[in-house]
PDB file of C-alpha atoms and ligand atoms in Angstrom:
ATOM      1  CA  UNK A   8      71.430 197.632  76.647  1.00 69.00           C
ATOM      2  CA  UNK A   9      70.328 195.873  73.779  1.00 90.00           C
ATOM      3  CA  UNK A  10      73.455 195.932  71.178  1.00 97.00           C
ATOM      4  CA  UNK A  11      72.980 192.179  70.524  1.00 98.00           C
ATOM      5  CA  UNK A  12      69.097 191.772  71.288  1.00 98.00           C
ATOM      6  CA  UNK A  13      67.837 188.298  69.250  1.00 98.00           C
ATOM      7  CA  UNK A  14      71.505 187.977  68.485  1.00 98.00           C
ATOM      8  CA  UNK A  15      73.267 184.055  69.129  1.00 99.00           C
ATOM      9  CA  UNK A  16      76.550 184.176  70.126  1.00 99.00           C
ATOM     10  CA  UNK A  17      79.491 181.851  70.496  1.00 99.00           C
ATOM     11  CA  UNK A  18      82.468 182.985  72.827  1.00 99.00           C
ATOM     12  CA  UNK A  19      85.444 180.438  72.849  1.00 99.00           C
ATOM     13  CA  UNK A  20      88.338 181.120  76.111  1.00 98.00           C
ATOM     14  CA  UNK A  21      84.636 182.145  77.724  1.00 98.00           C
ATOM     15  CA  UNK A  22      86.159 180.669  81.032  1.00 98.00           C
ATOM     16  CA  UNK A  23      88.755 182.999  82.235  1.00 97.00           C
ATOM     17  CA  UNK A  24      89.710 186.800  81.035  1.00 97.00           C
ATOM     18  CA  UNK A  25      88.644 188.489  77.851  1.00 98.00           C
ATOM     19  CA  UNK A  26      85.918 185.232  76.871  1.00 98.00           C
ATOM     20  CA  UNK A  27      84.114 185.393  80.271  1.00 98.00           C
ATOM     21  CA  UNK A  28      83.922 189.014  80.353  1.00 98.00           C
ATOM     22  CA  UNK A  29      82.622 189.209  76.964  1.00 99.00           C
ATOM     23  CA  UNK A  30      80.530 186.287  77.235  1.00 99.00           C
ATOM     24  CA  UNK A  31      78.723 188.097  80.304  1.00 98.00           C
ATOM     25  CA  UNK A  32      78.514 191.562  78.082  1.00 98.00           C
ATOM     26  CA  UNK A  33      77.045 189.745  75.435  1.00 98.00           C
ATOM     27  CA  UNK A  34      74.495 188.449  77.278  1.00 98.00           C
ATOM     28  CA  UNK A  35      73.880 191.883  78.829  1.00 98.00           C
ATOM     29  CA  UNK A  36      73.456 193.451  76.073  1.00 98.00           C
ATOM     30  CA  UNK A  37      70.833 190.514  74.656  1.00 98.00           C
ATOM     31  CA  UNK A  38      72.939 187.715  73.273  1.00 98.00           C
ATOM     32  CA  UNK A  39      71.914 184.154  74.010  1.00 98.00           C
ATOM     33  CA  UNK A  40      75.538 182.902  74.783  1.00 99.00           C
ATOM     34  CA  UNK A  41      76.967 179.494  74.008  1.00 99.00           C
ATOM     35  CA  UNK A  42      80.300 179.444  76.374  1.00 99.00           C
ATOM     36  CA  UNK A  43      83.198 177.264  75.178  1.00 99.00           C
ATOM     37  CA  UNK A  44      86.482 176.164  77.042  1.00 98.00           C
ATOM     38  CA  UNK A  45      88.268 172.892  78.343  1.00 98.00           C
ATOM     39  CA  UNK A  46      87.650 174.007  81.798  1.00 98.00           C
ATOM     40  CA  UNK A  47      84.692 172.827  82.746  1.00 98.00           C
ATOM     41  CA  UNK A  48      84.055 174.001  86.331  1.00 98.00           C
ATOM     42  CA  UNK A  49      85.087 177.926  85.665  1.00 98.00           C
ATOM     43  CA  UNK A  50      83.179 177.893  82.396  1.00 98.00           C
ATOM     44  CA  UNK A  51      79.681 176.587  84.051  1.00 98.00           C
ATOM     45  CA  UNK A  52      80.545 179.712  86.281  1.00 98.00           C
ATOM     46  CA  UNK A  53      80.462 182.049  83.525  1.00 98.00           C
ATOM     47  CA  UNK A  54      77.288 180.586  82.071  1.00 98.00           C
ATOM     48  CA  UNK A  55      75.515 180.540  85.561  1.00 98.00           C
ATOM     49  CA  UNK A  56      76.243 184.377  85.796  1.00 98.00           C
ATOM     50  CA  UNK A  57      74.555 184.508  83.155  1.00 98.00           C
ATOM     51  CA  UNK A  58      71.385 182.839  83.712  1.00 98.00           C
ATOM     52  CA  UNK A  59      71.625 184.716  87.020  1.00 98.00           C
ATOM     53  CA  UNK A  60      70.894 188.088  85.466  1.00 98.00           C
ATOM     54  CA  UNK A  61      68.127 186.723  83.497  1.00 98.00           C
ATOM     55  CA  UNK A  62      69.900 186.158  80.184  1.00 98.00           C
ATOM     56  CA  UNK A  63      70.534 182.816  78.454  1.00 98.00           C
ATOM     57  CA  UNK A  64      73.754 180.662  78.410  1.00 99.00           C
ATOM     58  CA  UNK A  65      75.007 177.197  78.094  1.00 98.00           C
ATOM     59  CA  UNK A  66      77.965 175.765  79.106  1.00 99.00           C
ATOM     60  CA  UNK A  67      79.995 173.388  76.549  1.00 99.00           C
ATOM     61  CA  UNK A  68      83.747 171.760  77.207  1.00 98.00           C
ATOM     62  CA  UNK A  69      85.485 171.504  74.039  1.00 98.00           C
ATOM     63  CA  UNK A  70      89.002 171.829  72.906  1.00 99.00           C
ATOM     64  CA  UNK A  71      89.322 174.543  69.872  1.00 99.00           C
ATOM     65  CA  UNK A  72      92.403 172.578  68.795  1.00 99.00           C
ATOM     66  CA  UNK A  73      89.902 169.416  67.878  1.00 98.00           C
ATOM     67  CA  UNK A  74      87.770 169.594  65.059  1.00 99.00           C
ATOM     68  CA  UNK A  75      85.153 167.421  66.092  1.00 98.00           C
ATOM     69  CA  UNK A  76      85.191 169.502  69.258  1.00 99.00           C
ATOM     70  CA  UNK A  77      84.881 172.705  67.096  1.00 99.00           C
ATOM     71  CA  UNK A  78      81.795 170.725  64.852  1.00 99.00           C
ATOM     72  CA  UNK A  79      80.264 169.987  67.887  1.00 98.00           C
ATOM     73  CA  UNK A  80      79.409 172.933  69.668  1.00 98.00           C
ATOM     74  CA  UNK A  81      78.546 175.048  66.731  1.00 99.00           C
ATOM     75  CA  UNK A  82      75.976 172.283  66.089  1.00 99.00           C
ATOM     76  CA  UNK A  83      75.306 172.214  69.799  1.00 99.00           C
ATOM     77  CA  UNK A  84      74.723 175.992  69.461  1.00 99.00           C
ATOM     78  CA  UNK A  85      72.649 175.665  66.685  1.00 99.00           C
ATOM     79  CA  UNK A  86      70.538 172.812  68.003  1.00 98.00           C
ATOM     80  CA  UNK A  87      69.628 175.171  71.331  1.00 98.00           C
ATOM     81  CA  UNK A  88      69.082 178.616  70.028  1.00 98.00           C
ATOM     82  CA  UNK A  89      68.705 178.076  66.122  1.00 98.00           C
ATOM     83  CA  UNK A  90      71.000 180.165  64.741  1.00 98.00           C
ATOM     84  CA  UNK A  91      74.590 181.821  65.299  1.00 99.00           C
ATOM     85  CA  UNK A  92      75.029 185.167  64.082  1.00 98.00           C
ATOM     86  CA  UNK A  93      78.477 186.190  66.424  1.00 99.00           C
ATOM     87  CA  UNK A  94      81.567 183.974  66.979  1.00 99.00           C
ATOM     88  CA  UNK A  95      84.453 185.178  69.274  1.00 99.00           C
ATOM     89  CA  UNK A  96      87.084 182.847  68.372  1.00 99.00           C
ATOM     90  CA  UNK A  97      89.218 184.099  71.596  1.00 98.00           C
ATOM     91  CA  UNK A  98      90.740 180.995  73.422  1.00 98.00           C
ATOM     92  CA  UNK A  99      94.690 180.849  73.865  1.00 98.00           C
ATOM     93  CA  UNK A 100      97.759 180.227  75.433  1.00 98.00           C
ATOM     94  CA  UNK A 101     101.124 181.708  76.126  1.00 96.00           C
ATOM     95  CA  UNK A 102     103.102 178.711  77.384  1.00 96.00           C
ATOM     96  CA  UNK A 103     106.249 179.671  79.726  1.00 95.00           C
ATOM     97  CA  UNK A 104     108.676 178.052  77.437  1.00 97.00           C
ATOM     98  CA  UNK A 105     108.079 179.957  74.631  1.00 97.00           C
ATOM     99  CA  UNK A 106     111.065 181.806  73.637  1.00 96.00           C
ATOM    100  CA  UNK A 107     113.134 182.789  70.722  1.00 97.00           C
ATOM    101  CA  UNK A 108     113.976 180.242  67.659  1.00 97.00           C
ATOM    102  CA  UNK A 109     116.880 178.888  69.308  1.00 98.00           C
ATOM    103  CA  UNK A 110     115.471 177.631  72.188  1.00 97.00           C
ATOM    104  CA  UNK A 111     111.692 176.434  71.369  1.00 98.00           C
ATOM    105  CA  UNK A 112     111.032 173.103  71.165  1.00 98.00           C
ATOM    106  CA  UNK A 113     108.953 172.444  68.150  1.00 98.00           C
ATOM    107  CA  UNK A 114     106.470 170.483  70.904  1.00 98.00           C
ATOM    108  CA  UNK A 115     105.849 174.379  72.332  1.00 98.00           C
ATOM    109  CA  UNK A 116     105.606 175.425  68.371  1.00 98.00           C
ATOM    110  CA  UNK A 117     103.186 172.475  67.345  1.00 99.00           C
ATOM    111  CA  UNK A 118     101.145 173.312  70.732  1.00 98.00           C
ATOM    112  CA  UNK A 119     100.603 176.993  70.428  1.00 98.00           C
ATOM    113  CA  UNK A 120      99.751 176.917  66.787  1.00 98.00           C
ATOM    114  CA  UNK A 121      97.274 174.026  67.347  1.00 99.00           C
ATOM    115  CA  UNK A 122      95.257 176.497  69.840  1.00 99.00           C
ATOM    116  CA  UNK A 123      95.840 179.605  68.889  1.00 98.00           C
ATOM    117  CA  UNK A 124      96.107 179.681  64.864  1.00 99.00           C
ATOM    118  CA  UNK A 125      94.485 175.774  64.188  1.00 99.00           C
ATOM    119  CA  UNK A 126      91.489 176.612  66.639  1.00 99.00           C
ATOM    120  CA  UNK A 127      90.605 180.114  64.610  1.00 99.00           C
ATOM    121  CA  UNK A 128      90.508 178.141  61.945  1.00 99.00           C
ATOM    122  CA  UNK A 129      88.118 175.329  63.225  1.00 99.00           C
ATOM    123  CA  UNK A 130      86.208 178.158  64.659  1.00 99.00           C
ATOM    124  CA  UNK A 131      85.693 179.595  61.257  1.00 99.00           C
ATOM    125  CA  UNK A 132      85.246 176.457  59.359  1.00 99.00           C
ATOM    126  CA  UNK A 133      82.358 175.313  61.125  1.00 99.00           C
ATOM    127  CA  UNK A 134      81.284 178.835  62.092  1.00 99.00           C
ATOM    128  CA  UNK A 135      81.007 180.115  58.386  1.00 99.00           C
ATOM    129  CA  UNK A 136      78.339 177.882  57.539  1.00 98.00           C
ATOM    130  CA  UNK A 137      76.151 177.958  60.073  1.00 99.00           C
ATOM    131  CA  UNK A 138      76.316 181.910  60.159  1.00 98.00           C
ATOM    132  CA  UNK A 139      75.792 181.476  56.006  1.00 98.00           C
ATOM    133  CA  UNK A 140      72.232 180.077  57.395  1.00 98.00           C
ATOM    134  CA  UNK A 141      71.432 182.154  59.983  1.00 98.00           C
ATOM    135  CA  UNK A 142      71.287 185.142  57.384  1.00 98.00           C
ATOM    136  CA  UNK A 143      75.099 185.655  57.990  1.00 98.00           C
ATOM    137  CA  UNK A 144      76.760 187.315  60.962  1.00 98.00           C
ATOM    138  CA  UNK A 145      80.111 188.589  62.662  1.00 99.00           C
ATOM    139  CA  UNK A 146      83.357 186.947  63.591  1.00 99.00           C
ATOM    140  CA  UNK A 147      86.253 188.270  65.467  1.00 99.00           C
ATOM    141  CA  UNK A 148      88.964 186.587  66.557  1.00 99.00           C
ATOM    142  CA  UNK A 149      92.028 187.831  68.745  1.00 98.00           C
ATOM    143  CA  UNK A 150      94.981 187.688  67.725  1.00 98.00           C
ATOM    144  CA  UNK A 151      97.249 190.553  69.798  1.00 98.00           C
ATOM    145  CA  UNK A 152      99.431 193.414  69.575  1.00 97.00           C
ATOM    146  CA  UNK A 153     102.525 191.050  68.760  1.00 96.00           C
ATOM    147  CA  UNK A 154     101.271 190.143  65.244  1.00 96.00           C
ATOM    148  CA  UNK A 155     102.113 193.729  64.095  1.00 95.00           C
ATOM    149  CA  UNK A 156     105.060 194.583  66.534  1.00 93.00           C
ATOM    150  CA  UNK A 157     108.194 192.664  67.224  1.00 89.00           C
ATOM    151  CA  UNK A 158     109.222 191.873  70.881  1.00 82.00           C
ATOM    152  CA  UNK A 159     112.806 191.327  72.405  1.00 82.00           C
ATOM    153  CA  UNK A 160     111.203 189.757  74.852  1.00 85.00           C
ATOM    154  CA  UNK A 161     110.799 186.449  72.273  1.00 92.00           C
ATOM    155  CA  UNK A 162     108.014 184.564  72.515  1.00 95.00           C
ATOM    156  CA  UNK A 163     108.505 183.094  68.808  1.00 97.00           C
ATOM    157  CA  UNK A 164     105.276 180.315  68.742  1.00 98.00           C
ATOM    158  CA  UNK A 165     102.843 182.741  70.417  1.00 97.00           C
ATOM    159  CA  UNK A 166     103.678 185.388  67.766  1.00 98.00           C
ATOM    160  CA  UNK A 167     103.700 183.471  64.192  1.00 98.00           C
ATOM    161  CA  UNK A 168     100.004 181.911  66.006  1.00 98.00           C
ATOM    162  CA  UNK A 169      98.856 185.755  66.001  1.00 98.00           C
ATOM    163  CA  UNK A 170     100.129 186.886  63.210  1.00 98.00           C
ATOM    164  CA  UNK A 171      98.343 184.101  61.042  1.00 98.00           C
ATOM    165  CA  UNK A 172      95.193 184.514  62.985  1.00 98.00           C
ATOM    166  CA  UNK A 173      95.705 187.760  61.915  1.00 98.00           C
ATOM    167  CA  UNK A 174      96.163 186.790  57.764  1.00 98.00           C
ATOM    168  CA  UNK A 175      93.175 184.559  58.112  1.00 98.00           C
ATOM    169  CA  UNK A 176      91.100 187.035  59.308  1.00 98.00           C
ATOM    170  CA  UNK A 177      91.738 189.295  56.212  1.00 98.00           C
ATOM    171  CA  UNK A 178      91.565 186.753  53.811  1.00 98.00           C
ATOM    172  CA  UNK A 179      88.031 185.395  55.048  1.00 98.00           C
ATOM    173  CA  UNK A 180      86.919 188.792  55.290  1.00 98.00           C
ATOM    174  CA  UNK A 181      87.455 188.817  51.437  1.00 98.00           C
ATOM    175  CA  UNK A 182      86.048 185.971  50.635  1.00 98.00           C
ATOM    176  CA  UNK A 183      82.583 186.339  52.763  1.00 98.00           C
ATOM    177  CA  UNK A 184      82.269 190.187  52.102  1.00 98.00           C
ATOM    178  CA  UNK A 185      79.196 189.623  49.875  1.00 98.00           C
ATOM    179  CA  UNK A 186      77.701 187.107  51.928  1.00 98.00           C
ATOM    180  CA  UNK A 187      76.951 189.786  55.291  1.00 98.00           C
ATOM    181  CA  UNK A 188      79.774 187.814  57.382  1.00 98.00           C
ATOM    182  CA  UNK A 189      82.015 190.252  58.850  1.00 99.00           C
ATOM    183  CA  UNK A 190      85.626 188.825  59.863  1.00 99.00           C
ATOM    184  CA  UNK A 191      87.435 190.910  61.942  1.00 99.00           C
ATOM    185  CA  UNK A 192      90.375 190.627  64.490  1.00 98.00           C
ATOM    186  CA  UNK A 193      90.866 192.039  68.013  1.00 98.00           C
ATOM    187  CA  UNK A 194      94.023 193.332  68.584  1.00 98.00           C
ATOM    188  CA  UNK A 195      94.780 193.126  72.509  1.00 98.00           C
ATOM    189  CA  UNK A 196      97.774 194.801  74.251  1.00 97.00           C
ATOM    190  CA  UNK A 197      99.368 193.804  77.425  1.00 96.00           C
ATOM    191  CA  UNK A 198      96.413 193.335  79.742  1.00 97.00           C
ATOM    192  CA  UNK A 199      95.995 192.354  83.442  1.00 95.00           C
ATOM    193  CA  UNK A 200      94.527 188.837  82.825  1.00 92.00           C
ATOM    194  CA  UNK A 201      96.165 185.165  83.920  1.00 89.00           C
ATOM    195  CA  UNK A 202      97.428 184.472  80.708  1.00 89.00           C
ATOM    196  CA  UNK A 203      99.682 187.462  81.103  1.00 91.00           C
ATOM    197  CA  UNK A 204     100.284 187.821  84.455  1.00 93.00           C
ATOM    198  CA  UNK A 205     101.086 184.040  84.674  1.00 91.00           C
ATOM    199  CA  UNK A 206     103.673 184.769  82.529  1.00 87.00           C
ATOM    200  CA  UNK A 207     105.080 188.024  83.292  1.00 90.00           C
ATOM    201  CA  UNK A 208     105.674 186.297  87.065  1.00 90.00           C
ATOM    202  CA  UNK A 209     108.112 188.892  88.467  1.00 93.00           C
ATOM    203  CA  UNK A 210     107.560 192.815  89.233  1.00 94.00           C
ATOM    204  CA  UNK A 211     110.790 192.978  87.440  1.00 93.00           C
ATOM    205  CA  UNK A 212     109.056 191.561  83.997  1.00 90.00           C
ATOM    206  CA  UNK A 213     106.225 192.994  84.321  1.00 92.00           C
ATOM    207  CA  UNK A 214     108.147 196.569  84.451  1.00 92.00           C
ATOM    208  CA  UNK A 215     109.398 196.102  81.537  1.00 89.00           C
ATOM    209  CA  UNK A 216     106.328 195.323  79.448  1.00 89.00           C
ATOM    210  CA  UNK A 217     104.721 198.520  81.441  1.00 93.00           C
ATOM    211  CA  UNK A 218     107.321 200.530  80.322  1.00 92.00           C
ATOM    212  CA  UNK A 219     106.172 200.630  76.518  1.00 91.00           C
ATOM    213  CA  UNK A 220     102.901 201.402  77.389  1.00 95.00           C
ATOM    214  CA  UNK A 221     101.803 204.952  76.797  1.00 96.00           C
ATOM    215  CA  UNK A 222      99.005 204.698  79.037  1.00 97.00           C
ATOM    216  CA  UNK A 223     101.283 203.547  81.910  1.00 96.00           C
ATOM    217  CA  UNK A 224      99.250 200.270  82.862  1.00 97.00           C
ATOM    218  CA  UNK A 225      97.965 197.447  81.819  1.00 97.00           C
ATOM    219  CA  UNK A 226      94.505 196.803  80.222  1.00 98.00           C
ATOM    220  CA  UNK A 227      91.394 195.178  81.588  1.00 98.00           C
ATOM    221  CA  UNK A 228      89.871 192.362  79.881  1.00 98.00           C
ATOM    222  CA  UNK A 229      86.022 194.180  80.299  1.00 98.00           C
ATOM    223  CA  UNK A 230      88.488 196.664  77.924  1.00 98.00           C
ATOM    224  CA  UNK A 231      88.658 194.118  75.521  1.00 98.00           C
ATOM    225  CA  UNK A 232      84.594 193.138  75.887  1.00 98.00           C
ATOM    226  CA  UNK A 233      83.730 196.546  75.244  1.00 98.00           C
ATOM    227  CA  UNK A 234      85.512 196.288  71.491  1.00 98.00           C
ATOM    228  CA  UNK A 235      84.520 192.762  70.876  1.00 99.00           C
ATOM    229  CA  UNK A 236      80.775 193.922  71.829  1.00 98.00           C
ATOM    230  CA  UNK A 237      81.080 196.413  68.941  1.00 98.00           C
ATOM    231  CA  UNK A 238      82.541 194.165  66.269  1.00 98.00           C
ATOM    232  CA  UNK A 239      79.640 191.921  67.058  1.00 99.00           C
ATOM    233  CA  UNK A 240      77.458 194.392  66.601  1.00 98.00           C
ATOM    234  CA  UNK A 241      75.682 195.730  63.843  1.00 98.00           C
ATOM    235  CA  UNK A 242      77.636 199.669  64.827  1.00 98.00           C
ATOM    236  CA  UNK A 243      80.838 198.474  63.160  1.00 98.00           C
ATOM    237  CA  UNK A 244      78.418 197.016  59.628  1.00 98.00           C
ATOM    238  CA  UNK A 245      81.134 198.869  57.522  1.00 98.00           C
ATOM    239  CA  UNK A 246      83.600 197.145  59.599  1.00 98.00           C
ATOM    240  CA  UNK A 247      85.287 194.003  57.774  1.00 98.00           C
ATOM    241  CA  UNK A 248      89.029 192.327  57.372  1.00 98.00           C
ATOM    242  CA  UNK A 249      90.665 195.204  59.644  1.00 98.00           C
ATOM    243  CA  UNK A 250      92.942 194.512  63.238  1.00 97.00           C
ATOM    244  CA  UNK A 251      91.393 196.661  65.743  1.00 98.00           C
ATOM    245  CA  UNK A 252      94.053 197.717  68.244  1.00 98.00           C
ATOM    246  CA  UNK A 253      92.630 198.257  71.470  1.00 98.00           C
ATOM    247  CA  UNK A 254      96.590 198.649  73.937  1.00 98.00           C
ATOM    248  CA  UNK A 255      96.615 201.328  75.131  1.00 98.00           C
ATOM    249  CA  UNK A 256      98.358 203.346  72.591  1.00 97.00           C
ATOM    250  CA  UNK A 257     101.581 200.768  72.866  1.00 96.00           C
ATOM    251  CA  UNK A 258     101.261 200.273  68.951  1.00 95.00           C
ATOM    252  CA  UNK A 259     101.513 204.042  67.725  1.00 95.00           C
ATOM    253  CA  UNK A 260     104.610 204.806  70.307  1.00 93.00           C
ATOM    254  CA  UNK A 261     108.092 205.403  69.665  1.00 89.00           C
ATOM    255  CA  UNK A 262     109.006 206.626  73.076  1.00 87.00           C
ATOM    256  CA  UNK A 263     106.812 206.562  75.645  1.00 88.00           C
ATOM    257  CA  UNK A 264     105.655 209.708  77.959  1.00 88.00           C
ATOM    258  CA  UNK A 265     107.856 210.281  81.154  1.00 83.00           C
ATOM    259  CA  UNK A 266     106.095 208.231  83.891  1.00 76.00           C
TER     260      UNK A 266
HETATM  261  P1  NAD B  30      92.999 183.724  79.919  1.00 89.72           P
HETATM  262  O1  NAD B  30      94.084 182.737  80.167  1.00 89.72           O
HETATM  263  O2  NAD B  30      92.472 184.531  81.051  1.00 89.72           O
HETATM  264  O3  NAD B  30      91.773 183.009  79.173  1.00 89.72           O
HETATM  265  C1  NAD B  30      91.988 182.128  78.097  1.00 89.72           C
HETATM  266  C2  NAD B  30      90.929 181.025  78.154  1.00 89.72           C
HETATM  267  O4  NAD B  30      91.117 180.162  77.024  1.00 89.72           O
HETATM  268  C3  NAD B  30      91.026 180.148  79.406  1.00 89.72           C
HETATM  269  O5  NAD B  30      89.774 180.037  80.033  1.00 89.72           O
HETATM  270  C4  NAD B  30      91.482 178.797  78.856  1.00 89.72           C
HETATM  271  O6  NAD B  30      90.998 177.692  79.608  1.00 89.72           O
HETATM  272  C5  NAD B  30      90.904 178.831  77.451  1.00 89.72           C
HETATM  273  N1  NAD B  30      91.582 177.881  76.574  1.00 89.72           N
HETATM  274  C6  NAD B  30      92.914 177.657  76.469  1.00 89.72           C
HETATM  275  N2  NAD B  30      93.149 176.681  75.580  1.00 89.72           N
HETATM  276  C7  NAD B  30      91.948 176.276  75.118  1.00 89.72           C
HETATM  277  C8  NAD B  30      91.540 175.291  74.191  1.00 89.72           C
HETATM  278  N3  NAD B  30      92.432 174.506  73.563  1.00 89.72           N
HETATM  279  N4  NAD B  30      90.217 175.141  73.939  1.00 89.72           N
HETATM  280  C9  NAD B  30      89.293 175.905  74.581  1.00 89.72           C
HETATM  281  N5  NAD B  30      89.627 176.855  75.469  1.00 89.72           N
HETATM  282  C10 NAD B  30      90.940 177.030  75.752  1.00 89.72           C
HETATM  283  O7  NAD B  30      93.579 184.680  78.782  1.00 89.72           O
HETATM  284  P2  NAD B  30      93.072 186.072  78.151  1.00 89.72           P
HETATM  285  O8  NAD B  30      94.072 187.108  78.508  1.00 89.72           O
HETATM  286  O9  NAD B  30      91.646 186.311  78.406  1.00 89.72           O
HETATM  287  O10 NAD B  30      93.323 185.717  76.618  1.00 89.72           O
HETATM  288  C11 NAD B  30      92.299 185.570  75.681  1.00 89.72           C
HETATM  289  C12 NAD B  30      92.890 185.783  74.313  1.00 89.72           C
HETATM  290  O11 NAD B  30      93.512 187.074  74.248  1.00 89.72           O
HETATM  291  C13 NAD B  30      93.975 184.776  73.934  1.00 89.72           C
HETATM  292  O12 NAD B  30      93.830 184.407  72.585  1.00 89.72           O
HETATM  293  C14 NAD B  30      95.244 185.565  74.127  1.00 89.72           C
HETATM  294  O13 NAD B  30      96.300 185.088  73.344  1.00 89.72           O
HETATM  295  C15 NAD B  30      94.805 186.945  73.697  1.00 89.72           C
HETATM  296  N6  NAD B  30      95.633 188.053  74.163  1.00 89.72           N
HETATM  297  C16 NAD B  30      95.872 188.225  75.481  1.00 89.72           C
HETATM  298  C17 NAD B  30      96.706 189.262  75.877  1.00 89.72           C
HETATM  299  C18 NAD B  30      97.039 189.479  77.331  1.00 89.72           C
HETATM  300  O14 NAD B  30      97.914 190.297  77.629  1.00 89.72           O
HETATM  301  N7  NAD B  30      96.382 188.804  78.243  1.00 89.72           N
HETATM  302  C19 NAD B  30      97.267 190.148  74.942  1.00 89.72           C
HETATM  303  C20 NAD B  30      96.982 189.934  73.589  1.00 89.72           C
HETATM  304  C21 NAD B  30      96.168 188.883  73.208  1.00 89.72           C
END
């Protein structure tokens, strides 16, 4: 598997779910893998998986929200492997008092955005260059399934944070086109990861997000490696400024099949 052979990639969220699955894939497939999160322990574990199957990974806490944090470890990346040619801009939250307008406190609003939309954008601003001098490269960042779908289930901060990682993402895929930078975003459904499950913490609501899921189930975060691994690669080159929807079919349903 060689998909991303003398490829550099940065994976932020590489600690937990989605990031350390696809930070391991990456590497698999022949990325050398810079892993970013705030927790330091679980995201040496990632890297050390990595160097334990022979590929190449280092480990570096940072806080997407910061942009010195952001500055740092695309220069850290840069200063180790020479180059970056993939960015997964993945790390978020989903914090239990998120709920419809009435009831947020703007602290829950201020803190979401900061990670989820204000750390794309970090991730891009310093990304952007340094993929400009590597020859250029591919970014993806996740946004979700609730950027193009409204929920009853409110979860107002988490949702405006996806849907403008999802604007970004089109508009820098516009702007970079003719400069081989790719920008796309990954589209998750409901999947089986902490974020989610944290959140959904009874059987009760976790029936009723299963319910509007054709497939029946929730998705796997190695799922979700499997499409980042082909935005970062050079399969999807025609691929720019689109939302790849990878949920299980929850986004094309009206009514879902009898169980
Ligand atoms: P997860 O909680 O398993 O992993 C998220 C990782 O991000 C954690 O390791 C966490 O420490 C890290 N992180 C959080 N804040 C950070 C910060 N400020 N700086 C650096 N790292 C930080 O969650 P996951 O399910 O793998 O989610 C990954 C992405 O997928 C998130 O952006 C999430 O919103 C999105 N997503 C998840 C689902 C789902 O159902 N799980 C659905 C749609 C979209």
């Amino acid at each position: 598997m060689t998909r991303l052979e003398g490829k550099v990639a940065l994976v932020t969220g590489a600690a937990s779910g989605i990031g350390h699955e696809s930070a391991i894939l990456f590497a698999a497939n022949g990325a050398k893998v810079a892993c970013v999160d705030t927790v330091k322990e679980r995201n040496v574990a990632t890297a050390a998986a990595i160097t334990s199957a022979g590929g190449s990974a280092i480990s570096l806490v940072a806080d997407v929200s910061k942009a010195g944090d952001m500055d740092r470890v695309v220069a850290t990346t840069v200063e180790e492997y020479g180059a970056l040619h993939v960015a997964f801009n993945n790390a978020g939250i989903m914090h239990p008092d998120d709920g419809n307008a009435v009831d947020t406190e703007e602290s829950i609003w201020d803190l979401t955005m900061g990670v989820n939309a204000k750390g794309v954008f970090f991730g891009c601003k310093y990304e952007i260059p340094a993929m400009l001098a590597s020859g250029g490269g591919s970014i993806i960042n996740t946004a979700s399934f609730v950027a193009v779908m409204g929920s009853a289930t409110s979860q107002i901060a988490y949702t405006a944070s996806k849907g403008a990682v999802q604007a970004l993402t089109r508009e820098l895929a516009i702007v970079h086109a003719r400069q081989n930078i790719r920008v796309n975003s990954l589209c998750p459904g409901p999947l089986r990861t902490d974020l989610l499950m944290n959140f959904l913490d009874t059987t009760e609501k976790k029936d009723r997000r299963l319910v509007h899921i054709p497939m029946g189930r929730f998705g796997e975060a190695s799922e979700m490696a499997e499409a980042a691994l082909w935005l970062a690669s050079n399969e999807s080159s025609y691929v720019t400024g689109t939302d790849l929807m990878v949920d299980g079919g929850l986004s094309a349903a009206y009514v879902t099949p009898e169980a």
